[in-house]
């Protein structure tokens, strides 16, 4: 199979066909407009390959997710978030020396410029941490102006992964009105994040390894998901050669939306709503099926996974374990299980292939770990950062990079004659 035939206005065109390493077939339309004058239309990009990428493979029907060829199940069980970050960005699992160096670099770039503290002061204490995060990530560009991509890319990658957890923790402390807790060099990446969020100056903070492991696993599961909304935003912004901080800040903004990363906060709010309404989950299933209600079952459905979300499967088991080990009996888990059971038996959800996605169970684990609801999407952003950076690097390292600039089918007015305001 090496070409596809297109007939337009009676004329036949040959379009090249590409086959990816997992046998995915794509019709290359790069020359379509030049050859035919026509463009393609694909609202929401459900059928459009926006780039070639060697980072993550998903088979939505089979529930497969692999980073650089490694199954997510193996990485979640055997690896660490930092190792996965290295794998995503540089393409190979690190050797012992490479991992030590990476950890060392990440540890030694975790401080924020002290002037940034004044910027945190400028936010109201009710500021949503995602708003603070996107502003602060963009503001790093004023402290570390990018002058030469090739020279500075690696240092900026380290700075971002290292500093994002300090920014996240500071924004949380700011919302509590508590003093900022500075990073500690003797802790793991995830341990340091927990320390900066939950320690207070007067007390030694000991967190359980169960919490550290669970959070690390969550970060791994969120680390990349090929051309999702926020990653495509990162690629779009990065294609203009915007600096990496502005580019990643754009991704944070896209992730915030409730149809994307913001869903994890919405899931918990929905489960709380149901729990406080006599646990009447059937009422909410009916509402979700009624298009006029405007209500959706948050944490259900996915653009790509139409059978099961492998990340949700891992998290379902993990949430049981974490709650058991921490001795937490959360009624929200019962609501979640009831919703899942009924939804999976209901023809509405079966016909539309709506299954629990990663956000359905991640919120329950975040809650058990003591992470406040409005920080859930920030946790997702910390996890997704290596993926964004891997895609940004792949994009910028491509010598054939062109600015991303889609076309449109214009459906507005044709030429009209302007009428002065007094005559309208
Ligand atoms: N509850 C009820 N009905 C739903 C839901 C839901 N959660 N999701 C989709 N549907 C229905 C749609 O109304 C549509 O019905 P129709 O065919 O009768 O019109 C059908 O299922 C197909 O849904 P689409 O919206 O076309 O699917 P799309 O791929 O565009 O959207 C999305 C995927 C955004 C994830 C959607 O399922 C949704 O809004 N889910 C809830 C939000 C959520 O959990 N987001 C997190 C996604 S995972 C992530 O970003 C990490």
Short mmCIF file of C-alpha atoms and ligand atoms in Angstrom, two decimals:
data_model
loop_
_atom_site.label_atom_id
_atom_site.label_comp_id
_atom_site.label_asym_id
_atom_site.label_seq_id
_atom_site.Cartn_x
_atom_site.Cartn_y
_atom_site.Cartn_z
CA UNK A 1 0.00 0.00 0.00
CA UNK A 2 1.88 3.09 -1.12
CA UNK A 3 -0.71 5.58 -2.33
CA UNK A 4 -4.36 6.55 -1.92
CA UNK A 5 -6.51 7.81 -4.79
CA UNK A 6 -8.64 10.91 -4.49
CA UNK A 7 -11.09 12.01 -7.17
CA UNK A 8 -12.01 15.69 -7.11
CA UNK A 9 -14.04 17.38 -9.85
CA UNK A 10 -13.46 14.36 -12.04
CA UNK A 11 -9.69 14.51 -11.74
CA UNK A 12 -7.74 11.76 -9.95
CA UNK A 13 -4.88 12.43 -7.56
CA UNK A 14 -2.42 10.02 -5.94
CA UNK A 15 -1.73 10.74 -2.28
CA UNK A 16 1.26 9.08 -0.57
CA UNK A 17 0.50 6.68 2.27
CA UNK A 18 2.67 6.39 5.37
CA UNK A 19 2.77 3.45 7.77
CA UNK A 20 3.95 4.02 11.34
CA UNK A 21 6.06 1.56 13.34
CA UNK A 22 2.88 0.08 14.87
CA UNK A 23 1.30 -0.27 11.38
CA UNK A 24 -0.87 2.84 11.73
CA UNK A 25 -1.84 4.03 8.27
CA UNK A 26 -1.88 7.72 7.35
CA UNK A 27 -2.66 9.45 4.08
CA UNK A 28 -0.15 12.23 3.54
CA UNK A 29 -2.03 15.35 2.41
CA UNK A 30 0.90 17.77 2.73
CA UNK A 31 0.72 18.62 -1.00
CA UNK A 32 -3.08 18.45 -1.27
CA UNK A 33 -3.80 22.20 -1.43
CA UNK A 34 -0.93 22.84 -3.81
CA UNK A 35 -2.13 20.06 -6.13
CA UNK A 36 -5.92 20.45 -5.89
CA UNK A 37 -6.67 23.83 -4.28
CA UNK A 38 -8.76 21.98 -1.66
CA UNK A 39 -8.13 21.50 2.05
CA UNK A 40 -9.45 18.82 4.43
CA UNK A 41 -11.92 19.53 7.23
CA UNK A 42 -11.66 17.65 10.53
CA UNK A 43 -13.37 19.52 13.36
CA UNK A 44 -11.71 18.58 16.65
CA UNK A 45 -8.85 16.83 14.79
CA UNK A 46 -10.25 13.32 15.44
CA UNK A 47 -8.69 12.00 12.20
CA UNK A 48 -5.76 14.32 11.74
CA UNK A 49 -2.16 13.35 12.39
CA UNK A 50 -0.51 16.66 13.28
CA UNK A 51 3.06 15.33 13.29
CA UNK A 52 5.28 12.26 13.23
CA UNK A 53 6.37 11.39 16.76
CA UNK A 54 8.51 8.64 18.31
CA UNK A 55 7.54 9.28 21.95
CA UNK A 56 4.27 7.58 22.93
CA UNK A 57 2.09 4.94 21.32
CA UNK A 58 -1.59 4.48 22.14
CA UNK A 59 -3.97 1.88 20.76
CA UNK A 60 -7.31 3.13 22.06
CA UNK A 61 -9.26 0.02 21.06
CA UNK A 62 -6.87 -2.41 22.72
CA UNK A 63 -6.18 -0.15 25.74
CA UNK A 64 -2.43 0.02 25.01
CA UNK A 65 -0.22 2.87 26.22
CA UNK A 66 3.57 2.74 25.80
CA UNK A 67 6.23 5.38 26.44
CA UNK A 68 9.16 4.92 24.00
CA UNK A 69 8.02 1.31 23.51
CA UNK A 70 7.73 0.39 27.22
CA UNK A 71 4.24 -0.63 28.45
CA UNK A 72 2.76 1.76 31.00
CA UNK A 73 1.97 -1.15 33.35
CA UNK A 74 5.67 -2.08 33.59
CA UNK A 75 6.82 1.50 34.04
CA UNK A 76 4.18 2.16 36.72
CA UNK A 77 5.25 -0.93 38.68
CA UNK A 78 9.02 -0.93 38.22
CA UNK A 79 10.20 2.58 37.45
CA UNK A 80 10.25 6.01 39.08
CA UNK A 81 8.84 9.28 37.80
CA UNK A 82 12.32 10.73 37.30
CA UNK A 83 13.46 7.70 35.32
CA UNK A 84 10.32 7.94 33.16
CA UNK A 85 10.92 11.67 32.64
CA UNK A 86 14.44 10.90 31.37
CA UNK A 87 13.09 8.14 29.10
CA UNK A 88 10.43 10.39 27.57
CA UNK A 89 12.74 13.34 26.96
CA UNK A 90 15.93 11.57 25.84
CA UNK A 91 14.41 8.43 24.29
CA UNK A 92 16.23 5.72 26.31
CA UNK A 93 16.14 4.46 29.88
CA UNK A 94 19.04 6.07 31.77
CA UNK A 95 22.10 4.12 32.96
CA UNK A 96 22.89 4.30 36.68
CA UNK A 97 25.31 7.20 36.06
CA UNK A 98 22.90 9.06 33.82
CA UNK A 99 20.11 8.70 36.35
CA UNK A 100 22.37 9.87 39.21
CA UNK A 101 23.41 12.92 37.21
CA UNK A 102 19.79 13.68 36.24
CA UNK A 103 18.68 13.42 39.89
CA UNK A 104 21.59 15.59 40.98
CA UNK A 105 20.74 18.26 38.41
CA UNK A 106 17.06 18.23 39.32
CA UNK A 107 17.92 18.53 43.01
CA UNK A 108 20.24 21.48 42.48
CA UNK A 109 17.86 23.61 40.44
CA UNK A 110 14.81 23.46 42.68
CA UNK A 111 15.16 26.89 44.29
CA UNK A 112 13.15 29.74 42.81
CA UNK A 113 14.73 33.16 42.32
CA UNK A 114 13.92 35.02 45.57
CA UNK A 115 12.31 37.84 43.58
CA UNK A 116 9.59 35.42 42.56
CA UNK A 117 8.33 35.42 46.14
CA UNK A 118 7.16 39.00 45.61
CA UNK A 119 5.16 37.79 42.63
CA UNK A 120 3.45 35.12 44.75
CA UNK A 121 2.53 37.91 47.19
CA UNK A 122 0.64 39.65 44.40
CA UNK A 123 -1.98 36.91 44.06
CA UNK A 124 -5.09 36.84 46.23
CA UNK A 125 -5.20 33.88 48.62
CA UNK A 126 -8.24 32.55 46.71
CA UNK A 127 -6.29 32.42 43.42
CA UNK A 128 -6.66 29.04 41.72
CA UNK A 129 -3.26 27.28 41.86
CA UNK A 130 -3.46 26.53 38.11
CA UNK A 131 -3.67 30.27 37.39
CA UNK A 132 -0.68 30.82 39.67
CA UNK A 133 1.21 27.94 38.05
CA UNK A 134 0.74 29.14 34.47
CA UNK A 135 1.72 32.71 35.43
CA UNK A 136 4.78 31.62 37.36
CA UNK A 137 5.98 29.22 34.68
CA UNK A 138 5.69 32.01 32.07
CA UNK A 139 7.45 34.42 34.43
CA UNK A 140 10.50 32.12 34.60
CA UNK A 141 11.26 33.41 31.08
CA UNK A 142 11.99 36.82 32.62
CA UNK A 143 14.60 35.30 34.93
CA UNK A 144 16.08 32.92 32.37
CA UNK A 145 15.66 34.57 28.96
CA UNK A 146 16.27 32.04 26.20
CA UNK A 147 18.82 33.18 23.68
CA UNK A 148 19.99 29.99 22.00
CA UNK A 149 17.77 26.89 21.84
CA UNK A 150 20.59 24.39 21.20
CA UNK A 151 22.82 25.70 24.00
CA UNK A 152 20.11 26.11 26.61
CA UNK A 153 17.47 23.44 25.94
CA UNK A 154 18.80 20.89 28.42
CA UNK A 155 19.34 23.38 31.23
CA UNK A 156 15.85 24.79 30.72
CA UNK A 157 14.38 21.27 30.80
CA UNK A 158 16.10 20.65 34.15
CA UNK A 159 15.03 24.04 35.50
CA UNK A 160 11.40 23.47 34.59
CA UNK A 161 11.06 19.94 35.98
CA UNK A 162 12.89 20.95 39.13
CA UNK A 163 11.18 24.28 39.77
CA UNK A 164 7.61 23.30 38.88
CA UNK A 165 7.24 21.41 42.16
CA UNK A 166 8.53 24.40 44.15
CA UNK A 167 6.09 26.70 42.32
CA UNK A 168 3.24 24.25 42.94
CA UNK A 169 4.05 23.94 46.66
CA UNK A 170 4.49 27.71 47.10
CA UNK A 171 1.13 28.37 45.44
CA UNK A 172 -0.48 25.91 47.86
CA UNK A 173 1.21 27.48 50.90
CA UNK A 174 0.16 30.90 49.66
CA UNK A 175 -3.50 29.75 49.48
CA UNK A 176 -3.23 28.61 53.13
CA UNK A 177 -1.50 31.80 54.24
CA UNK A 178 1.40 29.69 55.58
CA UNK A 179 5.13 30.40 55.19
CA UNK A 180 6.81 28.89 52.14
CA UNK A 181 8.83 25.74 52.78
CA UNK A 182 12.07 25.55 50.81
CA UNK A 183 13.18 22.44 48.90
CA UNK A 184 15.38 19.81 50.56
CA UNK A 185 18.24 18.20 48.66
CA UNK A 186 18.15 14.92 50.61
CA UNK A 187 14.65 13.94 49.47
CA UNK A 188 13.39 12.23 46.33
CA UNK A 189 11.60 14.36 43.74
CA UNK A 190 8.17 13.24 44.96
CA UNK A 191 9.25 13.33 48.62
CA UNK A 192 10.45 16.91 48.23
CA UNK A 193 7.13 17.94 46.68
CA UNK A 194 5.27 16.42 49.67
CA UNK A 195 7.71 18.09 52.08
CA UNK A 196 7.24 21.55 50.54
CA UNK A 197 3.46 21.18 50.49
CA UNK A 198 2.87 19.71 53.92
CA UNK A 199 5.77 20.61 56.24
CA UNK A 200 5.47 23.56 58.62
CA UNK A 201 8.60 25.33 59.94
CA UNK A 202 8.06 24.30 63.58
CA UNK A 203 7.66 20.55 62.98
CA UNK A 204 9.48 17.70 61.31
CA UNK A 205 7.26 16.31 58.59
CA UNK A 206 7.31 12.55 58.11
CA UNK A 207 5.35 11.18 55.20
CA UNK A 208 4.58 7.52 54.70
CA UNK A 209 6.38 5.70 51.86
CA UNK A 210 2.91 4.54 50.78
CA UNK A 211 2.03 8.17 50.01
CA UNK A 212 5.33 8.83 48.25
CA UNK A 213 4.97 5.68 46.10
CA UNK A 214 1.34 6.37 45.22
CA UNK A 215 2.10 9.95 44.17
CA UNK A 216 5.12 8.83 42.14
CA UNK A 217 2.93 6.26 40.34
CA UNK A 218 0.33 8.91 39.59
CA UNK A 219 2.98 11.17 38.09
CA UNK A 220 4.24 8.30 35.88
CA UNK A 221 0.72 7.56 34.63
CA UNK A 222 0.22 11.20 33.68
CA UNK A 223 3.65 11.74 32.14
CA UNK A 224 2.64 11.59 28.47
CA UNK A 225 -0.33 10.84 26.26
CA UNK A 226 0.78 11.71 22.71
CA UNK A 227 -1.12 14.48 20.89
CA UNK A 228 -3.69 15.36 23.57
CA UNK A 229 -5.12 18.89 23.90
CA UNK A 230 -2.39 20.36 26.14
CA UNK A 231 0.49 18.63 24.32
CA UNK A 232 -0.83 19.81 20.96
CA UNK A 233 -1.03 23.30 22.49
CA UNK A 234 2.61 23.00 23.53
CA UNK A 235 3.56 21.90 20.01
CA UNK A 236 1.50 24.71 18.49
CA UNK A 237 3.05 27.41 20.72
CA UNK A 238 6.54 25.89 20.42
CA UNK A 239 6.32 25.85 16.63
CA UNK A 240 6.57 29.66 16.63
CA UNK A 241 9.93 29.27 18.47
CA UNK A 242 8.38 30.90 21.57
CA UNK A 243 10.64 30.36 24.57
CA UNK A 244 10.13 27.11 26.49
CA UNK A 245 8.59 28.78 29.56
CA UNK A 246 5.90 30.58 27.53
CA UNK A 247 5.35 27.37 25.57
CA UNK A 248 4.85 25.20 28.67
CA UNK A 249 2.66 27.87 30.27
CA UNK A 250 0.34 27.58 27.25
CA UNK A 251 0.14 23.83 27.92
CA UNK A 252 -0.77 24.48 31.58
CA UNK A 253 -3.64 26.70 30.41
CA UNK A 254 -4.98 24.03 28.05
CA UNK A 255 -4.70 21.33 30.72
CA UNK A 256 -6.78 23.39 33.17
CA UNK A 257 -10.05 22.93 31.25
CA UNK A 258 -12.65 20.58 32.78
CA UNK A 259 -12.80 18.50 29.59
CA UNK A 260 -9.07 17.76 29.97
CA UNK A 261 -6.93 17.80 33.14
CA UNK A 262 -9.44 19.88 35.09
CA UNK A 263 -11.71 16.82 35.07
CA UNK A 264 -9.96 15.32 38.13
CA UNK A 265 -11.16 18.20 40.32
CA UNK A 266 -14.63 17.97 38.75
CA UNK A 267 -14.80 14.22 39.45
CA UNK A 268 -14.35 14.70 43.20
CA UNK A 269 -16.81 17.60 43.24
CA UNK A 270 -19.33 15.40 41.40
CA UNK A 271 -18.78 12.44 43.78
CA UNK A 272 -19.21 14.77 46.77
CA UNK A 273 -22.41 16.15 45.26
CA UNK A 274 -23.79 12.62 44.88
CA UNK A 275 -22.63 11.52 48.36
CA UNK A 276 -24.37 14.56 49.87
CA UNK A 277 -27.51 13.79 47.90
CA UNK A 278 -28.27 10.53 49.75
CA UNK A 279 -25.75 8.67 47.55
CA UNK A 280 -28.42 8.75 44.82
CA UNK A 281 -26.07 7.92 41.95
CA UNK A 282 -28.92 6.63 39.74
CA UNK A 283 -30.36 10.14 39.58
CA UNK A 284 -27.06 11.45 38.21
CA UNK A 285 -26.73 8.61 35.69
CA UNK A 286 -30.16 9.64 34.35
CA UNK A 287 -29.07 13.27 34.18
CA UNK A 288 -25.89 12.32 32.30
CA UNK A 289 -28.04 10.54 29.68
CA UNK A 290 -30.33 13.55 29.28
CA UNK A 291 -28.74 15.90 26.74
CA UNK A 292 -30.89 18.83 28.00
CA UNK A 293 -29.49 18.57 31.54
CA UNK A 294 -26.03 19.76 30.49
CA UNK A 295 -24.63 17.27 33.04
CA UNK A 296 -21.86 14.84 32.12
CA UNK A 297 -20.42 12.03 34.19
CA UNK A 298 -17.02 13.56 34.84
CA UNK A 299 -14.21 11.02 34.55
CA UNK A 300 -16.07 9.02 31.89
CA UNK A 301 -15.30 8.94 28.19
CA UNK A 302 -12.16 9.55 26.21
CA UNK A 303 -11.41 10.72 22.70
CA UNK A 304 -8.98 7.86 22.09
CA UNK A 305 -9.77 5.01 24.51
CA UNK A 306 -12.94 3.29 23.38
CA UNK A 307 -12.59 0.09 25.39
CA UNK A 308 -10.71 0.85 28.58
CA UNK A 309 -8.16 3.38 29.78
CA UNK A 310 -5.14 1.33 30.97
CA UNK A 311 -4.20 4.13 33.38
CA UNK A 312 -7.64 3.94 35.02
CA UNK A 313 -7.23 0.17 35.44
CA UNK A 314 -3.89 0.60 37.23
CA UNK A 315 -5.35 3.35 39.41
CA UNK A 316 -8.47 1.40 40.31
CA UNK A 317 -6.28 -1.23 42.03
CA UNK A 318 -3.96 1.42 43.45
CA UNK A 319 -6.83 3.41 44.99
CA UNK A 320 -8.06 0.30 46.85
CA UNK A 321 -4.53 -0.38 48.15
CA UNK A 322 -3.78 3.21 49.17
CA UNK A 323 -7.06 3.63 51.03
CA UNK A 324 -6.56 0.27 52.76
CA UNK A 325 -2.94 0.97 53.77
CA UNK A 326 -3.76 4.45 55.02
CA UNK A 327 -6.81 3.11 56.86
CA UNK A 328 -9.17 5.50 55.05
CA UNK A 329 -12.80 4.57 54.54
CA UNK A 330 -13.94 7.09 51.95
CA UNK A 331 -17.62 7.01 50.99
CA UNK A 332 -16.66 8.67 47.70
CA UNK A 333 -15.01 5.40 46.64
CA UNK A 334 -18.32 3.62 47.13
CA UNK A 335 -20.11 6.26 45.01
CA UNK A 336 -17.39 5.90 42.37
CA UNK A 337 -17.72 2.10 42.27
CA UNK A 338 -21.52 2.30 42.04
CA UNK A 339 -21.32 4.82 39.21
CA UNK A 340 -18.82 2.69 37.35
CA UNK A 341 -20.85 -0.51 37.77
CA UNK A 342 -24.16 1.01 36.66
CA UNK A 343 -22.61 3.00 33.82
CA UNK A 344 -20.85 -0.07 32.44
CA UNK A 345 -24.15 -2.00 32.33
CA UNK A 346 -26.20 0.82 30.83
CA UNK A 347 -26.78 0.76 27.03
CA UNK A 348 -26.21 4.56 26.79
CA UNK A 349 -22.64 4.20 28.04
CA UNK A 350 -22.00 0.85 26.31
CA UNK A 351 -23.13 2.13 22.88
CA UNK A 352 -21.01 5.27 23.20
CA UNK A 353 -18.04 3.32 24.60
CA UNK A 354 -17.83 5.51 27.69
CA UNK A 355 -15.50 4.03 30.29
CA UNK A 356 -13.83 5.53 33.37
CA UNK A 357 -10.74 7.52 32.36
CA UNK A 358 -7.56 8.26 34.34
CA UNK A 359 -9.21 11.17 36.14
CA UNK A 360 -11.95 9.01 37.61
CA UNK A 361 -9.67 7.31 40.15
CA UNK A 362 -6.79 9.76 40.38
CA UNK A 363 -8.95 12.24 42.34
CA UNK A 364 -9.77 9.61 44.96
CA UNK A 365 -6.07 8.84 45.46
CA UNK A 366 -5.09 12.54 45.59
CA UNK A 367 -7.78 13.06 48.21
CA UNK A 368 -6.52 10.10 50.27
CA UNK A 369 -2.99 11.52 50.09
CA UNK A 370 -4.28 14.76 51.65
CA UNK A 371 -3.92 16.82 48.48
CA UNK A 372 -6.61 19.51 48.32
CA UNK A 373 -9.06 19.43 45.42
CA UNK A 374 -7.93 22.63 43.74
CA UNK A 375 -4.37 21.22 43.57
CA UNK A 376 -5.38 18.08 41.62
CA UNK A 377 -4.84 19.58 38.19
CA UNK A 378 -1.53 21.06 39.36
CA UNK A 379 -0.42 17.51 40.24
CA UNK A 380 -1.44 16.45 36.74
CA UNK A 381 0.63 19.32 35.28
CA UNK A 382 3.71 18.24 37.28
CA UNK A 383 3.24 14.72 35.92
CA UNK A 384 2.63 15.85 32.33
CA UNK A 385 5.59 18.24 32.20
CA UNK A 386 8.17 15.65 30.99
CA UNK A 387 5.77 14.68 28.19
CA UNK A 388 5.31 18.31 27.14
CA UNK A 389 9.08 18.81 27.21
CA UNK A 390 9.71 15.64 25.21
CA UNK A 391 7.30 16.84 22.50
CA UNK A 392 8.74 20.36 22.58
CA UNK A 393 12.27 18.95 22.16
CA UNK A 394 11.22 16.57 19.38
CA UNK A 395 9.56 19.50 17.61
CA UNK A 396 12.48 21.91 17.97
CA UNK A 397 15.07 19.27 17.04
CA UNK A 398 13.25 18.65 13.76
CA UNK A 399 15.16 20.54 11.05
CA UNK A 400 12.01 20.52 8.88
CA UNK A 401 9.89 22.30 11.56
CA UNK A 402 7.33 24.70 10.09
CA UNK A 403 5.15 26.99 12.17
CA UNK A 404 1.85 25.19 12.88
CA UNK A 405 -0.83 27.02 11.01
CA UNK A 406 -4.07 25.19 10.13
CA UNK A 407 -6.52 26.35 7.47
CA UNK A 408 -10.27 26.79 7.81
CA UNK A 409 -13.48 26.58 5.83
CA UNK A 410 -14.84 30.12 6.03
CA UNK A 411 -18.62 30.18 6.62
CA UNK A 412 -19.17 33.90 7.37
CA UNK A 413 -20.56 36.69 5.23
CA UNK A 414 -19.20 37.34 1.78
CA UNK A 415 -18.16 40.92 0.97
CA UNK A 416 -20.52 43.52 2.44
CA UNK A 417 -20.75 47.29 2.04
CA UNK A 418 -19.93 49.24 5.21
CA UNK A 419 -22.76 51.46 6.53
CA UNK A 420 -21.76 54.44 8.74
CA UNK A 421 -23.09 54.14 12.31
CA UNK A 422 -25.64 56.99 11.96
CA UNK A 423 -27.31 55.20 9.05
CA UNK A 424 -27.74 51.82 10.79
N1 LIG B 1 -21.18 11.64 30.26
C1 LIG B 1 -22.28 11.50 29.47
N2 LIG B 1 -22.24 11.43 28.12
C2 LIG B 1 -21.04 11.53 27.54
C3 LIG B 1 -19.85 11.67 28.28
C4 LIG B 1 -19.96 11.74 29.70
N3 LIG B 1 -18.85 11.87 30.44
N4 LIG B 1 -18.80 11.74 27.44
C5 LIG B 1 -19.30 11.64 26.20
N5 LIG B 1 -20.66 11.50 26.25
C6 LIG B 1 -21.56 11.29 25.11
C7 LIG B 1 -21.67 12.54 24.24
O1 LIG B 1 -22.74 13.37 24.68
C8 LIG B 1 -21.89 11.95 22.90
O2 LIG B 1 -23.23 11.50 22.83
P1 LIG B 1 -24.02 11.55 21.40
O3 LIG B 1 -23.23 10.66 20.49
O4 LIG B 1 -25.39 11.03 21.72
O5 LIG B 1 -24.03 12.99 20.97
C9 LIG B 1 -21.03 10.68 22.89
O6 LIG B 1 -20.94 10.30 24.27
C10 LIG B 1 -19.63 10.86 22.31
O7 LIG B 1 -18.97 11.87 23.06
P2 LIG B 1 -18.09 13.05 22.46
O8 LIG B 1 -18.30 14.27 23.28
O9 LIG B 1 -18.33 13.14 20.97
O10 LIG B 1 -16.64 12.48 22.67
P3 LIG B 1 -15.32 13.33 22.56
O11 LIG B 1 -14.29 12.37 22.10
O12 LIG B 1 -15.55 14.56 21.77
O13 LIG B 1 -15.06 13.80 24.07
C11 LIG B 1 -14.42 13.78 26.35
C12 LIG B 1 -14.25 13.11 24.96
C13 LIG B 1 -14.16 15.29 26.23
C14 LIG B 1 -13.37 13.19 27.29
C15 LIG B 1 -15.86 13.51 26.88
O14 LIG B 1 -16.08 12.12 26.98
C16 LIG B 1 -16.12 14.19 28.21
O15 LIG B 1 -16.51 15.37 28.22
N6 LIG B 1 -15.92 13.46 29.36
C17 LIG B 1 -16.08 14.08 30.67
C18 LIG B 1 -14.87 14.93 31.01
C19 LIG B 1 -13.64 14.10 31.35
O16 LIG B 1 -13.67 13.14 32.10
N7 LIG B 1 -12.49 14.53 30.79
C20 LIG B 1 -11.19 13.89 31.04
C21 LIG B 1 -10.70 13.19 29.81
S1 LIG B 1 -9.21 12.31 30.19
C22 LIG B 1 -8.01 13.50 30.22
O17 LIG B 1 -8.07 14.54 29.62
C23 LIG B 1 -6.88 13.21 31.03
#
